[in-house]
XYZ file of C-alpha atoms in Angstrom:
666
model
C -70.950 17.770 -28.929
C -69.362 17.703 -26.204
C -67.578 21.563 -27.064
C -71.014 23.102 -27.535
C -72.228 21.908 -24.795
C -68.915 22.845 -22.552
C -69.064 26.886 -24.944
C -72.311 27.521 -23.237
C -70.690 26.456 -19.424
C -68.716 28.715 -20.075
C -70.798 31.229 -21.551
C -73.443 30.672 -18.427
C -71.084 31.195 -16.641
C -71.727 35.141 -14.530
C -67.729 34.722 -13.377
C -66.611 35.071 -17.305
C -66.378 38.762 -18.557
C -67.994 39.704 -21.721
C -64.211 39.878 -23.004
C -63.261 36.463 -22.333
C -65.807 35.039 -24.462
C -65.529 37.133 -27.705
C -61.844 36.336 -27.403
C -62.725 32.207 -27.206
C -65.310 32.578 -29.717
C -62.889 35.056 -32.055
C -60.778 31.729 -31.364
C -63.021 29.575 -32.932
C -62.861 28.200 -37.314
C -66.359 26.711 -36.435
C -69.832 29.370 -37.269
C -70.581 29.771 -33.906
C -74.319 32.189 -32.989
C -76.847 32.664 -30.422
C -80.601 32.868 -30.919
C -83.185 34.518 -28.954
C -85.885 33.520 -28.561
C -87.481 35.766 -31.790
C -85.828 34.384 -33.934
C -82.419 37.012 -34.127
C -78.864 36.783 -33.645
C -78.018 37.715 -29.908
C -74.347 36.698 -30.884
C -71.951 35.571 -32.793
C -67.727 34.991 -34.163
C -65.468 36.327 -36.502
C -66.197 33.295 -38.452
C -69.337 34.268 -40.192
C -67.739 37.285 -41.775
C -64.880 35.212 -43.120
C -66.473 32.366 -43.722
C -70.280 34.088 -45.268
C -69.098 37.647 -45.760
C -72.224 39.133 -42.220
C -70.193 41.354 -39.575
C -72.294 41.076 -36.939
C -74.763 44.146 -37.307
C -75.652 42.480 -40.545
C -76.529 39.442 -38.512
C -78.752 40.863 -36.133
C -80.743 43.735 -38.260
C -82.937 40.238 -40.248
C -84.319 37.373 -38.468
C -82.331 34.613 -38.927
C -84.767 32.408 -41.032
C -84.142 35.312 -43.420
C -80.528 33.764 -44.921
C -81.696 30.845 -45.202
C -82.570 29.133 -48.521
C -85.664 29.290 -49.196
C -86.468 25.744 -49.501
C -84.873 25.269 -46.797
C -87.246 27.499 -44.530
C -89.872 23.820 -43.359
C -86.647 22.481 -42.859
C -84.754 24.801 -40.793
C -88.767 25.713 -39.105
C -88.663 21.689 -37.844
C -85.285 21.329 -36.643
C -85.638 24.519 -34.776
C -88.930 22.713 -33.362
C -87.032 19.551 -32.169
C -84.915 21.508 -30.575
C -85.571 21.498 -26.300
C -83.116 22.520 -23.488
C -80.681 19.403 -23.465
C -81.419 17.674 -26.417
C -78.595 18.782 -29.580
C -80.099 18.925 -33.505
C -78.143 18.968 -36.253
C -79.346 19.258 -39.135
C -78.240 20.620 -42.934
C -79.600 23.695 -44.604
C -78.665 26.026 -47.877
C -77.278 29.704 -45.445
C -77.125 33.275 -48.039
C -73.504 34.303 -48.851
C -73.131 37.766 -48.866
C -72.083 37.836 -52.791
C -75.939 36.289 -52.984
C -74.754 33.191 -53.742
C -75.781 30.283 -51.039
C -73.390 28.532 -48.719
C -74.611 24.433 -47.392
C -73.964 24.834 -43.821
C -73.892 21.664 -41.344
C -75.370 23.003 -38.042
C -75.722 21.605 -33.760
C -78.604 23.228 -32.063
C -78.425 23.083 -29.024
C -81.634 25.145 -26.475
C -81.318 26.766 -22.746
C -84.157 26.468 -20.333
C -84.892 30.250 -21.143
C -85.399 28.868 -24.536
C -82.422 30.619 -26.463
C -80.199 28.837 -29.180
C -76.690 28.380 -29.407
C -75.784 26.794 -32.785
C -72.615 25.616 -34.280
C -71.991 25.433 -37.535
C -69.108 24.169 -40.089
C -69.001 25.122 -44.202
C -69.736 21.973 -46.102
C -69.402 23.285 -49.573
C -66.911 21.467 -51.134
C -68.734 18.493 -49.536
C -71.666 18.511 -51.330
C -70.370 19.742 -54.250
C -67.854 16.849 -54.775
C -71.422 15.219 -53.569
C -72.896 15.985 -55.815
C -70.382 16.279 -58.677
C -69.984 12.562 -58.469
C -73.484 11.421 -58.760
C -73.961 13.515 -61.996
C -69.730 11.641 -63.107
C -71.887 8.296 -62.109
C -75.125 8.943 -63.968
C -72.392 10.421 -67.459
C -71.246 7.718 -67.027
C -74.075 5.157 -67.524
C -75.476 7.294 -70.110
C -71.868 7.196 -71.607
C -71.813 3.182 -70.812
C -75.315 2.996 -72.585
C -74.266 5.263 -76.111
C -71.243 2.697 -76.414
C -73.332 -0.123 -76.074
C -75.325 1.375 -78.434
C -72.314 2.263 -81.010
C -70.603 -1.182 -80.980
C -74.501 -2.522 -82.172
C -74.690 0.188 -84.904
C -71.674 -1.041 -85.729
C -72.106 -4.643 -85.440
C -74.963 -4.295 -87.853
C -72.713 -1.336 -90.875
C -74.042 -3.529 -93.396
C -77.933 -2.870 -92.361
C -79.748 -0.602 -94.502
C -78.063 2.626 -96.044
C -81.292 4.682 -94.338
C -80.965 2.932 -91.218
C -76.802 3.362 -91.341
C -77.247 6.714 -91.657
C -78.958 7.631 -88.765
C -77.523 5.110 -86.422
C -74.232 7.656 -87.634
C -76.281 10.337 -86.777
C -76.645 9.048 -83.976
C -73.145 8.787 -82.530
C -72.202 12.221 -83.464
C -74.675 13.660 -82.227
C -74.367 11.784 -78.336
C -70.626 11.793 -78.954
C -70.255 15.701 -79.686
C -73.309 17.303 -77.337
C -71.487 14.457 -74.275
C -70.998 16.073 -70.891
C -67.481 14.281 -70.622
C -64.585 14.929 -73.355
C -64.332 12.078 -76.288
C -62.526 11.107 -78.489
C -61.957 8.950 -81.747
C -58.253 7.673 -82.759
C -56.750 5.217 -85.314
C -54.135 3.408 -85.105
C -51.406 6.089 -85.482
C -52.529 7.289 -82.050
C -53.733 10.114 -84.601
C -57.803 12.095 -83.494
C -59.739 11.536 -86.506
C -62.758 13.695 -83.785
C -62.844 14.876 -80.468
C -65.692 16.553 -78.804
C -65.885 20.455 -77.284
C -66.090 18.796 -73.739
C -62.727 16.843 -74.529
C -61.691 20.450 -76.293
C -62.862 22.770 -73.132
C -61.321 20.267 -71.235
C -57.521 20.884 -72.293
C -58.139 24.502 -72.752
C -57.411 23.860 -76.992
C -59.407 24.922 -79.863
C -60.994 21.220 -81.660
C -58.223 22.045 -84.643
C -55.739 22.405 -82.332
C -56.938 19.535 -80.376
C -56.668 17.327 -84.407
C -53.621 18.158 -84.611
C -52.706 16.047 -80.837
C -51.788 12.138 -80.471
C -52.958 11.140 -77.125
C -49.219 11.246 -76.083
C -48.661 14.884 -76.609
C -51.522 15.923 -73.502
C -50.320 11.992 -71.965
C -48.295 13.157 -68.738
C -44.632 11.087 -69.463
C -45.318 9.219 -66.100
C -48.376 7.861 -67.402
C -47.142 6.064 -70.386
C -44.986 3.587 -68.894
C -48.472 2.298 -68.120
C -50.541 3.670 -70.893
C -48.909 2.091 -73.317
C -49.197 -1.893 -72.587
C -52.365 -1.218 -72.095
C -52.635 0.300 -76.014
C -51.051 -2.783 -77.503
C -53.360 -5.191 -75.856
C -55.393 -3.250 -77.453
C -54.717 -3.345 -80.401
C -53.389 -6.998 -80.004
C -56.839 -8.443 -79.528
C -55.909 -9.237 -76.107
C -58.303 -6.656 -74.879
C -61.247 -5.322 -75.953
C -61.049 -2.405 -72.895
C -60.020 -0.507 -70.580
C -59.439 1.884 -67.117
C -56.458 3.970 -65.642
C -56.886 6.678 -63.952
C -54.229 9.115 -65.709
C -52.747 12.287 -66.100
C -52.903 15.243 -69.039
C -51.287 17.929 -69.427
C -53.739 20.945 -70.140
C -52.356 24.182 -72.564
C -51.436 26.543 -70.557
C -49.116 23.445 -68.512
C -51.702 22.609 -65.211
C -51.872 19.377 -65.140
C -56.125 17.086 -64.887
C -56.133 14.484 -63.674
C -59.091 12.582 -65.521
C -60.767 8.441 -65.215
C -59.798 7.198 -68.872
C -62.675 4.732 -70.254
C -60.953 3.743 -73.748
C -62.920 0.719 -75.964
C -61.662 -0.510 -79.143
C -63.778 -0.676 -82.576
C -63.760 -3.653 -84.571
C -65.347 -4.684 -87.993
C -66.976 -7.955 -87.645
C -63.259 -10.053 -89.232
C -61.943 -8.540 -85.639
C -59.827 -6.276 -87.553
C -58.834 -3.105 -85.013
C -60.293 -0.276 -86.812
C -60.342 2.784 -84.131
C -60.344 3.967 -80.355
C -63.322 5.298 -78.498
C -61.839 7.019 -75.232
C -63.921 8.366 -72.948
C -62.556 11.060 -71.106
C -63.567 11.944 -67.166
C -62.302 15.280 -65.225
C -62.048 14.022 -62.126
C -59.074 16.413 -61.334
C -61.399 18.017 -57.667
C -62.341 14.331 -56.590
C -58.465 13.086 -56.795
C -57.448 16.497 -54.750
C -60.346 16.362 -51.611
C -59.734 11.766 -52.188
C -55.909 13.371 -51.228
C -55.855 15.618 -49.311
C -58.895 13.061 -47.260
C -56.201 10.564 -47.144
C -53.476 12.604 -45.679
C -56.317 13.546 -43.047
C -55.692 9.750 -42.702
C -52.579 9.363 -42.774
C -51.951 12.250 -40.089
C -54.455 10.087 -37.601
C -53.030 7.213 -37.961
C -49.758 9.518 -37.541
C -50.659 10.398 -34.282
C -52.275 6.977 -33.152
C -49.110 5.220 -34.576
C -46.733 6.739 -32.652
C -48.203 6.824 -29.132
C -46.481 4.452 -26.926
C -50.096 3.578 -25.132
C -52.153 1.089 -26.229
C -54.804 1.146 -28.526
C -57.785 -0.107 -29.661
C -61.374 -0.169 -30.479
C -64.032 -3.050 -30.481
C -67.286 -3.701 -30.345
C -69.202 -4.342 -27.197
C -68.803 -8.490 -26.963
C -65.419 -7.949 -27.516
C -64.844 -7.880 -31.017
C -61.373 -6.154 -32.024
C -61.983 -2.955 -35.071
C -58.625 -1.926 -34.146
C -55.199 -1.839 -33.176
C -51.859 0.130 -33.039
C -48.834 -0.591 -33.476
C -48.323 -0.899 -30.069
C -51.371 -3.025 -29.365
C -49.282 -5.472 -31.720
C -45.638 -5.642 -30.147
C -46.920 -5.910 -27.051
C -48.765 -9.028 -27.615
C -46.070 -9.908 -30.837
C -48.460 -10.406 -32.872
C -49.441 -8.973 -36.784
C -52.820 -6.475 -36.375
C -54.199 -9.177 -38.994
C -54.376 -11.410 -36.113
C -56.093 -9.404 -34.054
C -58.465 -7.605 -35.519
C -62.435 -9.009 -35.490
C -61.327 -11.400 -32.822
C -62.250 -11.261 -29.253
C -59.570 -9.954 -26.595
C -61.430 -11.581 -23.510
C -59.375 -15.079 -24.073
C -56.592 -13.041 -23.104
C -57.793 -12.012 -19.439
C -57.888 -14.420 -16.853
C -61.431 -15.797 -16.094
C -61.603 -14.856 -12.800
C -61.185 -10.680 -13.837
C -63.531 -11.387 -17.377
C -66.662 -10.393 -14.944
C -64.538 -7.586 -13.536
C -63.499 -6.077 -17.565
C -67.596 -7.504 -18.409
C -69.703 -5.008 -15.997
C -67.767 -2.048 -16.545
C -68.694 -1.931 -19.669
C -71.812 -2.360 -18.837
C -71.769 0.737 -16.374
C -71.053 3.265 -19.025
C -73.815 5.089 -20.102
C -74.352 8.826 -22.300
C -73.705 10.528 -19.141
C -70.923 8.713 -17.951
C -69.313 7.399 -21.045
C -65.442 7.220 -19.226
C -64.245 4.499 -17.508
C -60.565 3.516 -15.860
C -60.263 -0.358 -14.791
C -56.907 -2.711 -14.230
C -57.008 -6.261 -15.133
C -54.922 -9.167 -15.630
C -53.873 -9.817 -19.053
C -51.879 -13.101 -21.064
C -49.290 -13.509 -23.152
C -48.965 -15.747 -25.682
C -46.404 -16.155 -23.757
C -48.252 -17.386 -20.976
C -46.577 -14.950 -19.046
C -49.526 -12.941 -17.126
C -49.047 -9.359 -16.243
C -50.897 -5.834 -15.482
C -53.060 -3.446 -17.457
C -54.822 0.257 -16.672
C -57.350 0.546 -19.648
C -59.296 3.888 -20.233
C -62.589 2.329 -21.418
C -65.329 5.709 -24.275
C -68.542 4.281 -25.661
C -69.033 5.697 -28.500
C -72.218 6.035 -29.329
C -73.584 7.571 -33.175
C -76.263 10.746 -33.801
C -78.442 8.843 -32.713
C -77.731 8.117 -29.269
C -76.936 4.731 -29.967
C -73.984 2.591 -28.714
C -71.514 1.764 -31.797
C -68.193 0.535 -30.497
C -65.009 1.169 -27.516
C -62.399 3.019 -27.846
C -59.962 2.105 -25.395
C -56.349 3.173 -24.099
C -54.288 1.179 -22.245
C -50.223 1.211 -20.197
C -49.110 -2.127 -18.925
C -48.529 -1.583 -14.889
C -46.888 -4.766 -13.548
C -44.129 -2.907 -12.063
C -46.135 -0.659 -10.352
C -48.517 -3.734 -9.118
C -45.124 -4.745 -7.845
C -43.575 -2.148 -6.605
C -47.250 -2.195 -4.747
C -47.086 -6.101 -3.619
C -43.366 -4.953 -2.403
C -44.684 -1.573 -0.359
C -47.243 -4.577 0.994
C -44.954 -6.914 1.881
C -41.923 -4.315 3.277
C -44.484 -2.534 5.610
C -46.129 -5.974 7.188
C -41.687 -7.650 7.323
C -42.052 -3.804 9.346
C -45.022 -4.961 10.969
C -43.051 -8.304 12.073
C -40.123 -6.970 13.148
C -41.814 -4.624 15.504
C -43.985 -7.639 16.944
C -40.504 -9.547 17.596
C -38.460 -6.155 19.515
C -41.794 -6.231 22.344
C -41.300 -10.189 22.027
C -37.572 -9.903 22.480
C -38.131 -6.666 25.025
C -40.690 -8.616 27.227
C -38.867 -11.952 27.034
C -35.288 -10.541 27.566
C -36.934 -8.642 30.616
C -38.542 -11.695 31.762
C -35.451 -14.405 31.660
C -33.163 -11.946 33.029
C -35.533 -11.391 35.942
C -35.935 -14.866 37.365
C -31.628 -15.192 37.934
C -30.206 -11.814 38.297
C -34.104 -12.195 41.055
C -31.889 -15.879 41.942
C -28.526 -14.398 42.488
C -29.734 -11.517 44.333
C -31.233 -13.295 46.714
C -28.565 -15.943 47.309
C -25.838 -13.397 47.364
C -28.399 -11.097 49.924
C -28.416 -14.526 52.345
C -24.810 -15.509 52.212
C -23.785 -11.735 53.540
C -26.172 -11.186 56.207
C -25.923 -14.253 57.210
C -22.543 -16.273 56.859
C -21.436 -17.060 60.068
C -24.823 -18.738 60.963
C -24.505 -20.538 57.828
C -23.600 -24.342 57.833
C -20.896 -25.188 54.711
C -23.735 -26.983 53.451
C -25.773 -23.820 52.787
C -22.755 -21.959 51.892
C -22.051 -24.704 49.504
C -25.846 -24.060 48.030
C -26.229 -20.916 47.687
C -22.510 -20.172 45.468
C -24.680 -23.203 43.546
C -28.102 -21.514 42.748
C -26.012 -18.109 41.864
C -22.381 -20.127 39.114
C -26.510 -22.263 37.698
C -27.639 -18.565 37.016
C -24.736 -17.240 36.034
C -24.679 -20.130 33.678
C -28.481 -19.066 32.485
C -27.226 -16.096 32.030
C -24.660 -16.436 29.874
C -26.139 -18.952 28.062
C -29.251 -16.514 27.225
C -26.277 -13.682 25.928
C -25.069 -16.661 24.174
C -28.020 -17.376 22.153
C -29.175 -13.708 21.379
C -25.395 -13.003 20.243
C -25.583 -15.607 18.581
C -28.989 -15.242 16.708
C -27.869 -11.424 16.266
C -24.381 -12.995 14.670
C -26.513 -14.798 12.086
C -29.210 -12.280 11.145
C -25.762 -9.774 9.786
C -24.656 -12.748 8.464
C -22.298 -12.663 10.746
C -21.752 -15.615 11.374
C -19.534 -18.175 9.751
C -18.906 -21.611 8.896
C -14.917 -22.573 9.389
C -14.796 -26.772 9.705
C -11.682 -28.818 10.358
C -11.763 -32.044 10.742
C -12.870 -34.024 13.801
C -14.398 -37.166 15.020
C -18.206 -36.497 15.088
C -18.575 -39.580 17.473
C -16.363 -38.644 20.078
C -17.506 -35.178 19.134
C -21.133 -36.204 19.799
C -19.694 -37.793 23.043
C -18.924 -35.057 24.917
C -21.726 -32.729 24.192
C -23.489 -35.622 25.447
C -21.368 -35.861 28.377
C -21.716 -31.893 28.806
C -25.443 -32.129 28.818
C -25.708 -35.264 30.766
C -24.163 -34.010 33.622
C -26.859 -31.063 33.819
C -29.711 -33.826 33.508
C -28.869 -36.205 36.297
C -30.924 -37.644 38.405
C -32.882 -36.529 36.423
C -32.974 -37.457 32.793
C -31.188 -40.336 31.045
C -28.867 -39.652 27.439
C -28.748 -42.933 25.123
C -26.360 -42.229 22.779
C -25.249 -44.424 19.852
C -23.221 -44.123 16.173
C -23.141 -46.118 13.419
C -20.651 -45.702 10.738
C -17.206 -44.447 9.366
C -17.648 -41.373 11.851
C -13.885 -40.189 12.567
C -12.902 -38.293 9.986
C -16.304 -36.127 9.253
C -15.171 -31.721 7.999
C -18.428 -29.615 10.461
C -17.775 -26.525 12.160
C -16.816 -27.263 16.004
C -18.866 -24.426 17.102
C -21.927 -24.407 14.793
C -22.762 -28.394 15.489
C -22.543 -27.589 19.245
C -25.540 -25.048 18.866
C -27.503 -27.316 17.054
C -27.263 -30.730 19.446
C -26.541 -28.487 22.526
C -30.151 -26.835 22.016
C -31.885 -30.032 20.546
C -30.602 -31.709 23.597
C -31.487 -29.271 25.800
C -34.855 -28.577 24.403
C -35.421 -32.631 24.730
C -34.722 -32.592 28.410
C -36.033 -29.304 29.318
C -40.165 -30.710 27.801
C -39.999 -34.531 28.956
C -40.511 -35.432 32.164
C -38.186 -36.415 34.728
C -36.903 -39.572 35.249
C -37.405 -39.727 31.038
C -35.057 -41.373 28.345
C -33.602 -38.974 25.730
C -31.916 -40.615 22.246
C -29.099 -39.018 20.505
C -28.396 -41.955 17.904
C -25.404 -40.681 15.367
C -25.212 -42.286 11.286
C -22.405 -41.937 9.353
C -24.325 -43.098 5.682
C -22.206 -42.382 1.981
C -21.900 -38.412 2.314
C -24.003 -37.149 4.888
C -23.895 -37.692 8.788
C -27.286 -37.374 10.529
C -28.677 -37.009 14.332
C -31.595 -37.715 15.408
C -32.499 -36.588 18.975
C -36.047 -38.206 20.196
C -37.707 -37.469 23.890
C -40.793 -38.585 25.142
C -42.399 -35.364 26.343
C -45.126 -33.187 25.617
C -45.025 -32.389 22.433
C -45.789 -30.292 19.747
C -49.445 -29.185 18.051
C -49.512 -29.290 14.485
C -50.251 -25.889 14.621
C -46.965 -24.470 15.392
C -45.191 -26.692 13.705
C -45.396 -24.103 10.873
C -43.169 -21.523 12.302
C -41.174 -23.411 15.419
C -37.662 -22.310 13.680
C -38.464 -18.559 13.821
C -37.683 -16.129 17.195
C -39.277 -16.285 19.967
C -41.905 -18.293 18.509
C -42.762 -20.790 21.434
C -45.815 -24.028 21.018
C -48.532 -23.202 23.353
C -48.416 -25.826 25.625
C -45.262 -25.462 26.604
C -47.395 -23.567 30.641
C -44.619 -23.273 32.776
C -41.753 -24.410 31.240
C -38.953 -21.432 30.675
C -37.322 -20.713 27.222
C -37.073 -17.988 24.745
C -37.643 -19.045 21.832
C -34.167 -18.673 19.802
C -32.832 -22.251 20.263
C -34.344 -23.597 17.616
C -34.390 -20.630 15.665
C -30.865 -20.604 16.282
C -30.232 -24.148 15.872
C -31.834 -23.508 12.285
C -29.547 -20.576 11.167
C -26.544 -22.958 12.079
C -27.604 -25.995 10.224
C -28.741 -23.854 7.469
C -24.783 -22.203 7.303
C -23.202 -25.576 7.189
C -25.226 -26.335 4.063
C -27.970 -29.547 5.811
C -31.747 -30.134 6.980
C -33.422 -30.020 9.803
C -36.617 -32.533 9.785
C -39.437 -32.528 12.714
C -42.270 -35.267 13.273
C -43.788 -34.857 16.310
C -46.864 -36.390 18.682
C -48.567 -34.724 21.683
C -47.718 -36.266 24.717
C -45.060 -39.159 23.238
C -42.665 -37.349 22.714
C -40.540 -35.513 19.773
C -37.820 -36.442 17.465
C -35.682 -33.130 15.189
C -33.624 -35.128 12.770
C -30.499 -33.309 10.787
C -28.762 -34.337 7.918
C -25.339 -32.843 7.387
C -22.797 -33.459 5.177
C -19.666 -34.983 6.158
C -17.469 -32.860 3.891
C -18.578 -29.112 4.263
C -17.739 -27.663 0.827
C -18.294 -23.744 1.309
C -21.367 -22.563 -1.990
C -19.447 -19.997 -4.543
C -20.989 -16.958 -3.721
C -21.112 -16.452 0.059
C -19.613 -18.218 3.303
C -22.346 -17.604 5.570
C -25.571 -16.078 6.059
C -27.142 -13.246 4.686
C -24.030 -11.881 2.463
C -25.083 -10.533 -0.890
């Protein structure tokens, strides 16, 4: 009906020319027309003349009701009266053809606010005739069955008085000869003993010609193979009757489809006497059924060939149809799906969304698109997008849903990747800003120290004592060292991020190496802090990267000293056991708040309680990179104002992984 509404909208658009409407009407295979309020046609398309013989002038010259079959006029008036603006009315009546006959038409009417009727009709004469023939055939079959029953009774009562027998025979002959369907009586040799006129007319033979034939002469060769076994069972007494759809060959060579009912007539002892055959011409019905089956097959072929998932289901989710693509997607057969609800395959958190989507549909808004997840039989969760349409019957009642769906999992994954990339981009932007701010701040302090000390030495060198000069030189040296360390940290983290920080292990004595690191750190820490180093186990034959290990220990010891109070103790324990070396560094400093532990090893991240203690936020990031590169692990335990313990575990005999020897390499 949306089609008819669209026609009306097109007709009522003032910008569309009449010639365009004529072309549109001409292209339609339906019978289209516009009736004015006076009952006369205002416009028709060419299908009228094609289907009913009436041209434009014929129809415009008379009122539309004049063409309606008299017995259908009251029905037509009622249908027109029920038609109000915006409401569709459907009915059927008989409409005259120009040749004087009447054709059955199925009408759909829609009235606009000006009282003009827009009509769409289809010729359903063939369908009506097929229905009538089917009803007549059923009536004939019932009558024939009744006749056959009576005939059987009369045959079994053949010993009744002669008068009754003659009456029975006369009645049988009358029914046999006047039957509207073909009837034959044949003997054991298949020769016809009696045939009626309907049988002769059906096949195009005279009675004399028909009596000279057998059923084999008129049966299509392909059906003989099916019928002969049934005939053998009849003669042998295994069955008393059978029904068969078969093809006859008419005298002119045409093929005739019939429904054959064959009954065995026997004497009281059960001995075979004759076969009584009742033949109904079902050619038209057969061809109509074949046409319907072909149409359904074409529709199903179109649906089954689609790559999209297509289904129909009831309001409770019970499936009534699924196409092959739907079955392939869920890896199930149609009989496993039809009759069952699809809702259990949708995660519970998505079911409410889907249900609300269904309830939002109406006649005014019958289509909606929704996205939800689905659980496959394998347990895999996929994303789907469905376009759901609510279908209504002629009374406007919702009957079922039709849906077309597709898998959008790759699209959803792409969206997630895009969101992840955008988040990463924002994070990188924030890191760049933090880096610029941090570097500018960290460089400003030592540069200021260098500048002030050098200016003092330049201007007042002759006035300064040797001790003061030495102090300024030491300040400049310390500032340069600090800047060098900062640059080294930046370069190290840059190499790690770029995948260029390599692990190059050598044989080494871990205990001696750690002692050297402690000694170098202790020089800068005295007299403020004391580093207590202990070692246990066999650590003399390790195979590690000295440079990476120095980064790890130097940064951890530097932090332990930096965040511990003056005079505080830093404990450094080395334990070599089995295949692993464990480095444990414990301070008695300010500790790390719990909420900062998660991002502790991220570049430029520092705890919120460091106050004015200088730092870049790169040290622990470098430690994590160097530990990972050597195949180790790092753990941290901290308590506010009580101190922090870092535990690094590294393999004593480093073995490079098969697929890479540096961070970030693919």
